[in-house]
PDB file of C-alpha atoms and ligand atoms in Angstrom:
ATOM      1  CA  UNK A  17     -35.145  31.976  57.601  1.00 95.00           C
ATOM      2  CA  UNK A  18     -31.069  32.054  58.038  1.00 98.00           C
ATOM      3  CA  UNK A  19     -30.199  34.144  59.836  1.00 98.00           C
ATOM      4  CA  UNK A  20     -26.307  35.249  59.664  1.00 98.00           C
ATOM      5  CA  UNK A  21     -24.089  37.211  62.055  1.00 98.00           C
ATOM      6  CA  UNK A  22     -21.250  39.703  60.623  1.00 99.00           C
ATOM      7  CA  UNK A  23     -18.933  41.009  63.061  1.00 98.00           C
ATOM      8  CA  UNK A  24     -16.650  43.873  62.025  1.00 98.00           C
ATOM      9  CA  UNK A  25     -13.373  43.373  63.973  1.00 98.00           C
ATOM     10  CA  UNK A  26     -10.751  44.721  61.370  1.00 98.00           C
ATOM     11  CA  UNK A  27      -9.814  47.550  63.374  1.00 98.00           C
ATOM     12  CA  UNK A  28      -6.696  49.164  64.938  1.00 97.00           C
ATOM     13  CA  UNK A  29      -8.539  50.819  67.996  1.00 96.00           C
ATOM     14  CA  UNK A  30      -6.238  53.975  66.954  1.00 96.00           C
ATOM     15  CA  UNK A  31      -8.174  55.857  69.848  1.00 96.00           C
ATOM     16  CA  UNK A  32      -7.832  53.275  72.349  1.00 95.00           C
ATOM     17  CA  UNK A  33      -4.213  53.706  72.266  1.00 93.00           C
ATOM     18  CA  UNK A  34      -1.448  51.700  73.062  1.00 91.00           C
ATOM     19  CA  UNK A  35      -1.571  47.685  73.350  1.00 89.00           C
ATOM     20  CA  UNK A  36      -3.109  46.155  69.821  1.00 88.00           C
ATOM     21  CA  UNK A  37      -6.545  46.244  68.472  1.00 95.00           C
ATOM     22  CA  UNK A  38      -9.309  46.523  71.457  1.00 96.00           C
ATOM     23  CA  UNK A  39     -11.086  43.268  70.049  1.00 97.00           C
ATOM     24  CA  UNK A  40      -8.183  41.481  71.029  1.00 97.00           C
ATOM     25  CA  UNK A  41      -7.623  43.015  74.636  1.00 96.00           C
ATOM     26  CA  UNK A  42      -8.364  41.070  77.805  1.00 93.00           C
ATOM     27  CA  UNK A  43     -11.469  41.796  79.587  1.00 93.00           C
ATOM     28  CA  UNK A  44     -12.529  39.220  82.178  1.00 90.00           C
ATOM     29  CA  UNK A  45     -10.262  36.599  81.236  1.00 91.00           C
ATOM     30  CA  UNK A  46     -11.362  36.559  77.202  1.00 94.00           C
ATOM     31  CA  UNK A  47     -10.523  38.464  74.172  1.00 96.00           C
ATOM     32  CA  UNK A  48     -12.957  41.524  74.238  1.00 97.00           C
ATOM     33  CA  UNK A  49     -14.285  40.092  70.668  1.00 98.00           C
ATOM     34  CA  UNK A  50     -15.404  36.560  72.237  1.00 97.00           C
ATOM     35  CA  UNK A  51     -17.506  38.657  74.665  1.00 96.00           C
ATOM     36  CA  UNK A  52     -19.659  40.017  71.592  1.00 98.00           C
ATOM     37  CA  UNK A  53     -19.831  36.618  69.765  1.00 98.00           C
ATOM     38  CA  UNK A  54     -21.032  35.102  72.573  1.00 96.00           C
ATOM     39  CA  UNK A  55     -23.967  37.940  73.503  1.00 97.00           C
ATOM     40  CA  UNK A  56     -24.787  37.606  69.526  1.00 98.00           C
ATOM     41  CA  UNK A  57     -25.725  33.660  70.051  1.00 97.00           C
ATOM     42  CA  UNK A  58     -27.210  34.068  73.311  1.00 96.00           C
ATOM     43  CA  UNK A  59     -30.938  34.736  71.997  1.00 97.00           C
ATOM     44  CA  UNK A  60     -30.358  31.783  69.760  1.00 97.00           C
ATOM     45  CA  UNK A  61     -31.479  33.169  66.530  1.00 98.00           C
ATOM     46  CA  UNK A  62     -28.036  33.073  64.450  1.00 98.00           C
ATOM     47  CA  UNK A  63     -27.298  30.475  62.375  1.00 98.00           C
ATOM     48  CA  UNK A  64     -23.639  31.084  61.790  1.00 98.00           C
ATOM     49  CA  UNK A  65     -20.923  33.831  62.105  1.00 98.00           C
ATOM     50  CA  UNK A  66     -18.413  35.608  59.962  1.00 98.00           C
ATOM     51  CA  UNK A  67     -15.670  37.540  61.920  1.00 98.00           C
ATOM     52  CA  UNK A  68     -14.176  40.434  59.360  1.00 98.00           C
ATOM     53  CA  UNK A  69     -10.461  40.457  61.091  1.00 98.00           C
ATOM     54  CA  UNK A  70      -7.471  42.422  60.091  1.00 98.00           C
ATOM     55  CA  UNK A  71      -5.821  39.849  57.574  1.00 97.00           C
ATOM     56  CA  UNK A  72      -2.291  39.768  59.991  1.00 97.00           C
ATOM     57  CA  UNK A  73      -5.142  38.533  62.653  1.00 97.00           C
ATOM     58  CA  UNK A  74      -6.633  35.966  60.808  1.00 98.00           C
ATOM     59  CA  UNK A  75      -4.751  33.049  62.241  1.00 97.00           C
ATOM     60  CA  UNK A  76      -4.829  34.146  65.947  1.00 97.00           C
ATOM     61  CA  UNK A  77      -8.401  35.139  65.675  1.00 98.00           C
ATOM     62  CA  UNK A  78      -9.704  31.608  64.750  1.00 97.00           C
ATOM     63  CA  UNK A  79      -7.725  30.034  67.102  1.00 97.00           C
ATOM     64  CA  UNK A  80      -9.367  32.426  69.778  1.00 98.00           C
ATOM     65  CA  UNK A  81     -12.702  31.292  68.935  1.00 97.00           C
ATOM     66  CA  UNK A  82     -11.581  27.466  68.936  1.00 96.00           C
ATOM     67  CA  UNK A  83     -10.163  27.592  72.310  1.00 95.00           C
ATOM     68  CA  UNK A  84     -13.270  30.063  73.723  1.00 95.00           C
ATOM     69  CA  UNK A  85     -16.080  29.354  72.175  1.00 94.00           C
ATOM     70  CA  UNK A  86     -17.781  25.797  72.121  1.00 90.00           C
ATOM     71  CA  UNK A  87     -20.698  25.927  69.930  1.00 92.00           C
ATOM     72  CA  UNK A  88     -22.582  24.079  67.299  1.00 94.00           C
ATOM     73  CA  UNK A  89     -23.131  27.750  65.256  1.00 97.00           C
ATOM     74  CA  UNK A  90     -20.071  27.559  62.784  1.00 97.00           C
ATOM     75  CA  UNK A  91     -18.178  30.755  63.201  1.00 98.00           C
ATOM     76  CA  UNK A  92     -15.225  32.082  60.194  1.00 97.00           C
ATOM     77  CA  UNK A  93     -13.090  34.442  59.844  1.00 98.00           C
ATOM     78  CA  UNK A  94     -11.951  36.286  57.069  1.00 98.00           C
ATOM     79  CA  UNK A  95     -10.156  39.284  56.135  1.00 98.00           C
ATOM     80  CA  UNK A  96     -11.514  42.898  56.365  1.00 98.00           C
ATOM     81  CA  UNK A  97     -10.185  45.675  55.066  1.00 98.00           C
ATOM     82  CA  UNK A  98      -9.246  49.072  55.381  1.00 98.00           C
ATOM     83  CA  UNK A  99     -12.454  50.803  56.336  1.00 98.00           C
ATOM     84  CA  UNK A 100     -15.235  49.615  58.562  1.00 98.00           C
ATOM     85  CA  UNK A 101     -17.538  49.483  55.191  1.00 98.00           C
ATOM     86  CA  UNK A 102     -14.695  47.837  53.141  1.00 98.00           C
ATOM     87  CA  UNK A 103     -14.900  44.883  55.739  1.00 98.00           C
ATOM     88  CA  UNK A 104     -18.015  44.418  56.300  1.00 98.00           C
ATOM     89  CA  UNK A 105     -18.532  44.420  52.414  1.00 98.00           C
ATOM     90  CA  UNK A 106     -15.488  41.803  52.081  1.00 98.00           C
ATOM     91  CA  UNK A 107     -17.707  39.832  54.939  1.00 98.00           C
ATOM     92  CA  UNK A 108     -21.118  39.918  52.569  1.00 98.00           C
ATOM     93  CA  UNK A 109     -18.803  39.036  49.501  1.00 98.00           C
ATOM     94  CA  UNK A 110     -17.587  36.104  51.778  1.00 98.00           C
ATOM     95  CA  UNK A 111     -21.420  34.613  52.832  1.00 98.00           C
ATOM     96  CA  UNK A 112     -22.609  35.379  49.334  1.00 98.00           C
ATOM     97  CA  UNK A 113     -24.768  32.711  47.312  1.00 96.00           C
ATOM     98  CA  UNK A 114     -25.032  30.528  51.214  1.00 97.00           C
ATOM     99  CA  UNK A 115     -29.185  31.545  50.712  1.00 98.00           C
ATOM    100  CA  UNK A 116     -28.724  33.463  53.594  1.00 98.00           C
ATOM    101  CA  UNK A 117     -31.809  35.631  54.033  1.00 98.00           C
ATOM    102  CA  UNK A 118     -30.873  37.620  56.917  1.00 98.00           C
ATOM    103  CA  UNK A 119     -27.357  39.495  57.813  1.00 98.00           C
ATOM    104  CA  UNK A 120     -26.980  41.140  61.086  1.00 98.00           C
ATOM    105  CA  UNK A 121     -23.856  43.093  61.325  1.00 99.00           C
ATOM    106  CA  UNK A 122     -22.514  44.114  64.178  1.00 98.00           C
ATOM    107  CA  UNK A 123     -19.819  46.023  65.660  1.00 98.00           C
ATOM    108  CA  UNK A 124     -16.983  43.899  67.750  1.00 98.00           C
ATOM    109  CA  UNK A 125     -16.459  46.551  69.469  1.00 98.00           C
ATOM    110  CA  UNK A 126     -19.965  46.323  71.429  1.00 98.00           C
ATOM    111  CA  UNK A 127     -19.636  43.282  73.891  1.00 97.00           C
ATOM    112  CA  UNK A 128     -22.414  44.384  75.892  1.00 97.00           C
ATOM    113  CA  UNK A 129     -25.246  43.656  73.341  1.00 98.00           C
ATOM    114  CA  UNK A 130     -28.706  42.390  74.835  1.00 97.00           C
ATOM    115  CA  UNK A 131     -30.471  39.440  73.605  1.00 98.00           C
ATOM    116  CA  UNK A 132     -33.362  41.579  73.278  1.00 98.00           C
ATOM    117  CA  UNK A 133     -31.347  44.104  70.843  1.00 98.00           C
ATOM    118  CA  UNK A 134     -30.585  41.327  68.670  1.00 98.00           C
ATOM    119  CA  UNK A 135     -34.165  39.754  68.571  1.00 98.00           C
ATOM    120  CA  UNK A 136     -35.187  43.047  67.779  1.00 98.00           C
ATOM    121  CA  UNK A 137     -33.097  43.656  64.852  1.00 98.00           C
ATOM    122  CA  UNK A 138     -34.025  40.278  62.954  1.00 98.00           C
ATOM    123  CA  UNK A 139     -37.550  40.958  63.541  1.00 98.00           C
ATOM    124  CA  UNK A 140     -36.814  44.291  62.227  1.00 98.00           C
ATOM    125  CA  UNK A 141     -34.841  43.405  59.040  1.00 98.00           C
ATOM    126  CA  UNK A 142     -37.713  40.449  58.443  1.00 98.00           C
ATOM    127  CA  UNK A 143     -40.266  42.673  58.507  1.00 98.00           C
ATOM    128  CA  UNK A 144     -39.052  45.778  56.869  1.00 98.00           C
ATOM    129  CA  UNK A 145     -36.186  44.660  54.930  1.00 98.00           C
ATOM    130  CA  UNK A 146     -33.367  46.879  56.896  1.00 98.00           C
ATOM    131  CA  UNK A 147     -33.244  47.760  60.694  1.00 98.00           C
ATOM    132  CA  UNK A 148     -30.897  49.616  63.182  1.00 98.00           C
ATOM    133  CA  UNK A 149     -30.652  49.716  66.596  1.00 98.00           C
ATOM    134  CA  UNK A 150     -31.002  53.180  68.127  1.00 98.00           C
ATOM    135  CA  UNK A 151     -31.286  55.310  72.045  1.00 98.00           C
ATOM    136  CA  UNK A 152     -33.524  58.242  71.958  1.00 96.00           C
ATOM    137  CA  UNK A 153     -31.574  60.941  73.005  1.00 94.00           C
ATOM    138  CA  UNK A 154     -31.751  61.385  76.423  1.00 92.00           C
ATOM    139  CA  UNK A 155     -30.500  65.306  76.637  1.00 93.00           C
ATOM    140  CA  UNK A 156     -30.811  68.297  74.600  1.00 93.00           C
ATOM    141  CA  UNK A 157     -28.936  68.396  71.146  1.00 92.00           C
ATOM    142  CA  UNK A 158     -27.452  70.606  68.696  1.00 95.00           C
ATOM    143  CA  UNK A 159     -25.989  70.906  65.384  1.00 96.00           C
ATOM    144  CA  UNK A 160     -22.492  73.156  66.224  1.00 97.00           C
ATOM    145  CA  UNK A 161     -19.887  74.685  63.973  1.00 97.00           C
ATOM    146  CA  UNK A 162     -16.716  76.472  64.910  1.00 98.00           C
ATOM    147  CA  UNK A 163     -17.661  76.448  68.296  1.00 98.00           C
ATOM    148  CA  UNK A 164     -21.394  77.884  68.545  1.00 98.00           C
ATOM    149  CA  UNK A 165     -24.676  76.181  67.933  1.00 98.00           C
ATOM    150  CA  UNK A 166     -25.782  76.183  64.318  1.00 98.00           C
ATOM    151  CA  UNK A 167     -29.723  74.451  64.685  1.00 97.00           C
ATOM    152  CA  UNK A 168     -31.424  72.645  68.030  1.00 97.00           C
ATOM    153  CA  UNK A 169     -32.488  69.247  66.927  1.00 95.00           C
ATOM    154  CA  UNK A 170     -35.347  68.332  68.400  1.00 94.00           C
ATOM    155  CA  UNK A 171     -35.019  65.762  71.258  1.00 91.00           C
ATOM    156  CA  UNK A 172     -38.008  63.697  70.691  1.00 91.00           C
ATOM    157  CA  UNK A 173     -36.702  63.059  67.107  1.00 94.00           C
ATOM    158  CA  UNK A 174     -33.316  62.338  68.058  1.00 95.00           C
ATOM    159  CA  UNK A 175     -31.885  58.787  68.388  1.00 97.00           C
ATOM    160  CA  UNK A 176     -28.307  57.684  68.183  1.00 96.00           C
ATOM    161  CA  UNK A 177     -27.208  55.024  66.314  1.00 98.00           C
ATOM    162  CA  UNK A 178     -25.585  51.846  67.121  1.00 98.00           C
ATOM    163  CA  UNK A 179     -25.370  48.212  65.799  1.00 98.00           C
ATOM    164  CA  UNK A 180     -26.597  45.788  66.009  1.00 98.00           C
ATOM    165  CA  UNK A 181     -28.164  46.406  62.149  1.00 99.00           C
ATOM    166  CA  UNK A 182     -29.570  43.554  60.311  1.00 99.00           C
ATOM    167  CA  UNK A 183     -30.979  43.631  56.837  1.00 98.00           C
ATOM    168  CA  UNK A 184     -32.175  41.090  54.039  1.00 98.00           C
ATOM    169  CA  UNK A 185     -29.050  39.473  52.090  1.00 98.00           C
ATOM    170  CA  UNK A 186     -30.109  41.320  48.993  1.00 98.00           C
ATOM    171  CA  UNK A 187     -31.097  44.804  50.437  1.00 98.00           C
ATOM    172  CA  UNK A 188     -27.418  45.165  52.061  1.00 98.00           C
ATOM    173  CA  UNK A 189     -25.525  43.534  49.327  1.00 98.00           C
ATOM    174  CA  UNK A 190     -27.282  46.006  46.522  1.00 98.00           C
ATOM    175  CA  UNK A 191     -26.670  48.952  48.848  1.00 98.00           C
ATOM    176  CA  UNK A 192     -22.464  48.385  49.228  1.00 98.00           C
ATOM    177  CA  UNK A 193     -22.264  47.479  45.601  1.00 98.00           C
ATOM    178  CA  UNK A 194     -24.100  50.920  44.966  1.00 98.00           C
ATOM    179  CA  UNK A 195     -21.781  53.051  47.401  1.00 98.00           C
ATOM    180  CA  UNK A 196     -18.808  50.879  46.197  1.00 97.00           C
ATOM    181  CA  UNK A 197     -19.625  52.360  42.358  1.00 97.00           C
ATOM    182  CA  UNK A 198     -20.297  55.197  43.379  1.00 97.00           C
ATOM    183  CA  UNK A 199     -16.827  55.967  45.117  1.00 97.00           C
ATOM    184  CA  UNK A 200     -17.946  55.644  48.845  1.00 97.00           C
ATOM    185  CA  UNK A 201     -15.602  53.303  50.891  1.00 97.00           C
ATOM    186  CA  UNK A 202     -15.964  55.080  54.332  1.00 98.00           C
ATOM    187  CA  UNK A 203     -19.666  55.604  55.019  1.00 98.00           C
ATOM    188  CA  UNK A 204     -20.321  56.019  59.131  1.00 97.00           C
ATOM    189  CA  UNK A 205     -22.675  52.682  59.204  1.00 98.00           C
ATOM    190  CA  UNK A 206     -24.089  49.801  57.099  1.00 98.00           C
ATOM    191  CA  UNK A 207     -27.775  52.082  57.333  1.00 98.00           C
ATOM    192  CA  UNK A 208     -26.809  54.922  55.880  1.00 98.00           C
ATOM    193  CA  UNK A 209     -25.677  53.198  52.484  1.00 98.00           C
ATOM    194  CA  UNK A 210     -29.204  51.269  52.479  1.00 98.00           C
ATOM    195  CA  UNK A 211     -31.573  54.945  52.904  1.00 97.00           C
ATOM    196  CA  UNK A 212     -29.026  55.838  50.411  1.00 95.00           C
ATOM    197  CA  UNK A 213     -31.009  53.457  48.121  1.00 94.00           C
ATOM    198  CA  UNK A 214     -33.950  55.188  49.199  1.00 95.00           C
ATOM    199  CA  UNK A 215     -34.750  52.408  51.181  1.00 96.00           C
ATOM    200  CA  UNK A 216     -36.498  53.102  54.425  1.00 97.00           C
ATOM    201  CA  UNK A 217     -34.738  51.539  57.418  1.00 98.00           C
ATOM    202  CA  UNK A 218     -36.626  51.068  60.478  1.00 98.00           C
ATOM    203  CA  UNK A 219     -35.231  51.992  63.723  1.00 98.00           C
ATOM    204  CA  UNK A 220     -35.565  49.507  66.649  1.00 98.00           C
ATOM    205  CA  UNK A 221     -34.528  49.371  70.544  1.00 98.00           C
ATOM    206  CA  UNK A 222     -30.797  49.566  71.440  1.00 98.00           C
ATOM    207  CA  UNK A 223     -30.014  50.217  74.931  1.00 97.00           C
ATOM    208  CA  UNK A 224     -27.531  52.780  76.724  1.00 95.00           C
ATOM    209  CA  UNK A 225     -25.193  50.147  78.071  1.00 95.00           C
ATOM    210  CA  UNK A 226     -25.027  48.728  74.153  1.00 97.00           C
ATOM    211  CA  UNK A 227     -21.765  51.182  74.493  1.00 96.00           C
ATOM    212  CA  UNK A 228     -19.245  50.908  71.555  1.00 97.00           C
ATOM    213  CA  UNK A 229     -15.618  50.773  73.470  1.00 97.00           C
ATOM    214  CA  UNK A 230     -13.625  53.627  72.110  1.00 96.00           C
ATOM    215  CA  UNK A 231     -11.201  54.805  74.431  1.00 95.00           C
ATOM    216  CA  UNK A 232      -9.366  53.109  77.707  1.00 93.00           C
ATOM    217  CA  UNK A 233     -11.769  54.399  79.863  1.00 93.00           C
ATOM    218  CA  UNK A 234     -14.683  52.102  78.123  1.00 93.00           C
ATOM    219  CA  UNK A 235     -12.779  49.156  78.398  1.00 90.00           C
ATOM    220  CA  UNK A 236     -12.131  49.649  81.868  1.00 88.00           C
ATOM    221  CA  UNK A 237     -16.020  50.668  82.953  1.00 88.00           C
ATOM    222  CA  UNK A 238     -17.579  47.233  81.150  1.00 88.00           C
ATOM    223  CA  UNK A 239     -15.484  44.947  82.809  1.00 84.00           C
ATOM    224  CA  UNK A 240     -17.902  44.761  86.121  1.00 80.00           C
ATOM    225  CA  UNK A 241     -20.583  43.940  83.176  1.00 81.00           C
ATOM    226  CA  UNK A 242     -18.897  41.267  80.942  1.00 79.00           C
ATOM    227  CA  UNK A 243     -17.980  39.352  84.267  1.00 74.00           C
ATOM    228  CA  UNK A 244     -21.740  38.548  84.876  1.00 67.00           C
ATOM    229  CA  UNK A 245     -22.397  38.088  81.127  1.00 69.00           C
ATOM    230  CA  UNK A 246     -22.280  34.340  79.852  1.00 60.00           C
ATOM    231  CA  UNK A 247     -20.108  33.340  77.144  1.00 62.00           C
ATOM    232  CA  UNK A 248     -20.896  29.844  75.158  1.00 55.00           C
ATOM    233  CA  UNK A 249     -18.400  27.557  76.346  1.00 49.00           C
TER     234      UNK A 249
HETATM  235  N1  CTP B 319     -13.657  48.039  61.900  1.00 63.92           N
HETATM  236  C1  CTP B 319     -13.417  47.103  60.896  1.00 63.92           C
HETATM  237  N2  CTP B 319     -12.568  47.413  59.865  1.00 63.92           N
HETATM  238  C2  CTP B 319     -11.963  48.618  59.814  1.00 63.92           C
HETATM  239  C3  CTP B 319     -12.216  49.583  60.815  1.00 63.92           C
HETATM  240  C4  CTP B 319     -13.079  49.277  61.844  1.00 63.92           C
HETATM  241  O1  CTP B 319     -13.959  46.004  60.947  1.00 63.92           O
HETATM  242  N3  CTP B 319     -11.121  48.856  58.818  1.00 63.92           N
HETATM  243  C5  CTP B 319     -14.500  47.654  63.049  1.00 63.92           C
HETATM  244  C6  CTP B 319     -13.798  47.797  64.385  1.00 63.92           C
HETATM  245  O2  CTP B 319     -12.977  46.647  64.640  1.00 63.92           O
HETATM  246  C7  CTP B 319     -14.933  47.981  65.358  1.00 63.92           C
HETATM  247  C8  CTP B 319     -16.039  48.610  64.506  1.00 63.92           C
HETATM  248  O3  CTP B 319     -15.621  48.508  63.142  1.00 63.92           O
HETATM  249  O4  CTP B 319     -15.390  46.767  65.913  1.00 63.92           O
HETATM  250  C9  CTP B 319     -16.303  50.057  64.893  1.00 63.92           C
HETATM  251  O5  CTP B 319     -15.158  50.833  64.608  1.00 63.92           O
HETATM  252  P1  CTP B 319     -14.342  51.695  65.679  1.00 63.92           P
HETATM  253  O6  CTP B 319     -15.009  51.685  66.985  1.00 63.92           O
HETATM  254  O7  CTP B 319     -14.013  52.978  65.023  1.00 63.92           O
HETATM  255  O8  CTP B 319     -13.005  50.799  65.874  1.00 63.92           O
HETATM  256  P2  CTP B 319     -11.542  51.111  65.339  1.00 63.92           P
HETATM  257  O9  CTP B 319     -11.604  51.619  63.955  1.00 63.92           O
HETATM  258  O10 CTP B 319     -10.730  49.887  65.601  1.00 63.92           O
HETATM  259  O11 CTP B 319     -11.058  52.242  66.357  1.00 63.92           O
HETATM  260  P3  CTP B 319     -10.420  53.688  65.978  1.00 63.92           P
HETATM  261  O12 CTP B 319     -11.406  54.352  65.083  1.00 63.92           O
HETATM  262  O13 CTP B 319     -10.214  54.341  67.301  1.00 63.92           O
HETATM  263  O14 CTP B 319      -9.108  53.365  65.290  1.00 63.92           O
HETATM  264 MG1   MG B 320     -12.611  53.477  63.508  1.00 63.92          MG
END
């Protein structure tokens, strides 16, 4: 099987704040996006990488991963686009027709992705066709509205959702050109368009420190983590 790694890293990290897009911030030395390529290839089950990067990126982004990242895995670049789905679906249009069986996408924004998370999410999407990493839900939850809870969710049912999410080539390509069609260009995850298919989508292990850095504060708390963490050189 090929197995193919899609990194969305088109963002502006709007809630980070000031200083460029987080993907591109320091954090032990490296870009925070070469982090995340290299915990992608560390179980070894990737045959290649595409890196969806804002298009005024592009050139500074491929030199990054020349200069940090010596490895036999081929790893592009190409531009996203305006919304998280948009690039990710510019990615699949880019790896199209390669006879690339399995796509695991994957957020750049989530250096601190365990080889185990990864294994698990090819296995997943091999066996079932489309799989997501997820965390039970560790508290109690609620729906709320205006302020006040609207409906308890029960805990034991309750997982939330990260990436990585890997899926056959065909599954996730028919599911974006469906959304796309259908006017949806800003759907929350790559999973949700694929159930929209009426697909079942399996959920496998994530892990709590699979964090996705949103604000400052994240980028400060993972840098005792990615220090430790091995990167490909
Ligand atoms: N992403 C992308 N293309 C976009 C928007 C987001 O590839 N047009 C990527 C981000 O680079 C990130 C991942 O999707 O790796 C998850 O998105 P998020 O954490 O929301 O990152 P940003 O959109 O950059 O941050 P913010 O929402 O705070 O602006
Ligand atoms: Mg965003």
């Amino acid at each position: 099987v090929k197995v193919w790694g899609l990194v969305a890293a088109a963002g502006s990290g709007v809630r980070m704040g000031e200083g460029g897009p987080k993907q591109f911030r320091e954090v032990a030395g490296r870009p925070l996006f070469v982090h995340t390529l290299g915990a992608l290839l560390e179980p070894g089950v990737i045959d290649g990488i595409t890196v969806a990067v804002a298009e005024g990126f592009l050139a500074r982004a491929q030199e990054i991963v020349s200069e940090h990242l010596a490895t036999d895995v081929p790893i592009d670049c190409v531009a996203g686009g305006a919304t998280r789905q948009e690039s990710v679906y510019r990615g699949l249009v880019s790896i199209a027709g390669r006879g690339i069986d399995i796509v695991v996408i994957h957020d750049a924004a989530r250096p601190l992705v365990s080889p185990e998370t990864v294994r698990a999410a090819v296995d997943g999407a091999a066996a079932f066709g489309a799989a997501v990493a997820a965390v039970p839900a560790a508290e109690a939850s609620c729906l709320a509205e205006g302020g006040f809870i609207a409906a308890y969710v029960d805990r034991t049912r309750h997982y939330t959702i990260q990436t990585p999410q890997a899926f056959r080539f065909d599954i996730i390509m028919a599911a974006h050109e469906k959304a796309r069609s259908a006017g949806t260009t800003d759907a929350v995850d790559d999973g949700v368009l694929v159930r929209g298919m009426g697909e079942e989508v399996a959920v496998v292990a994530g892990s709590p420190e699979n964090v996705k850095v949103t604000y400052i504060e994240d980028l400060n708390r993972i840098t005792k983590y990615t220090e430790g963490r091995p990167v490909k050189k």
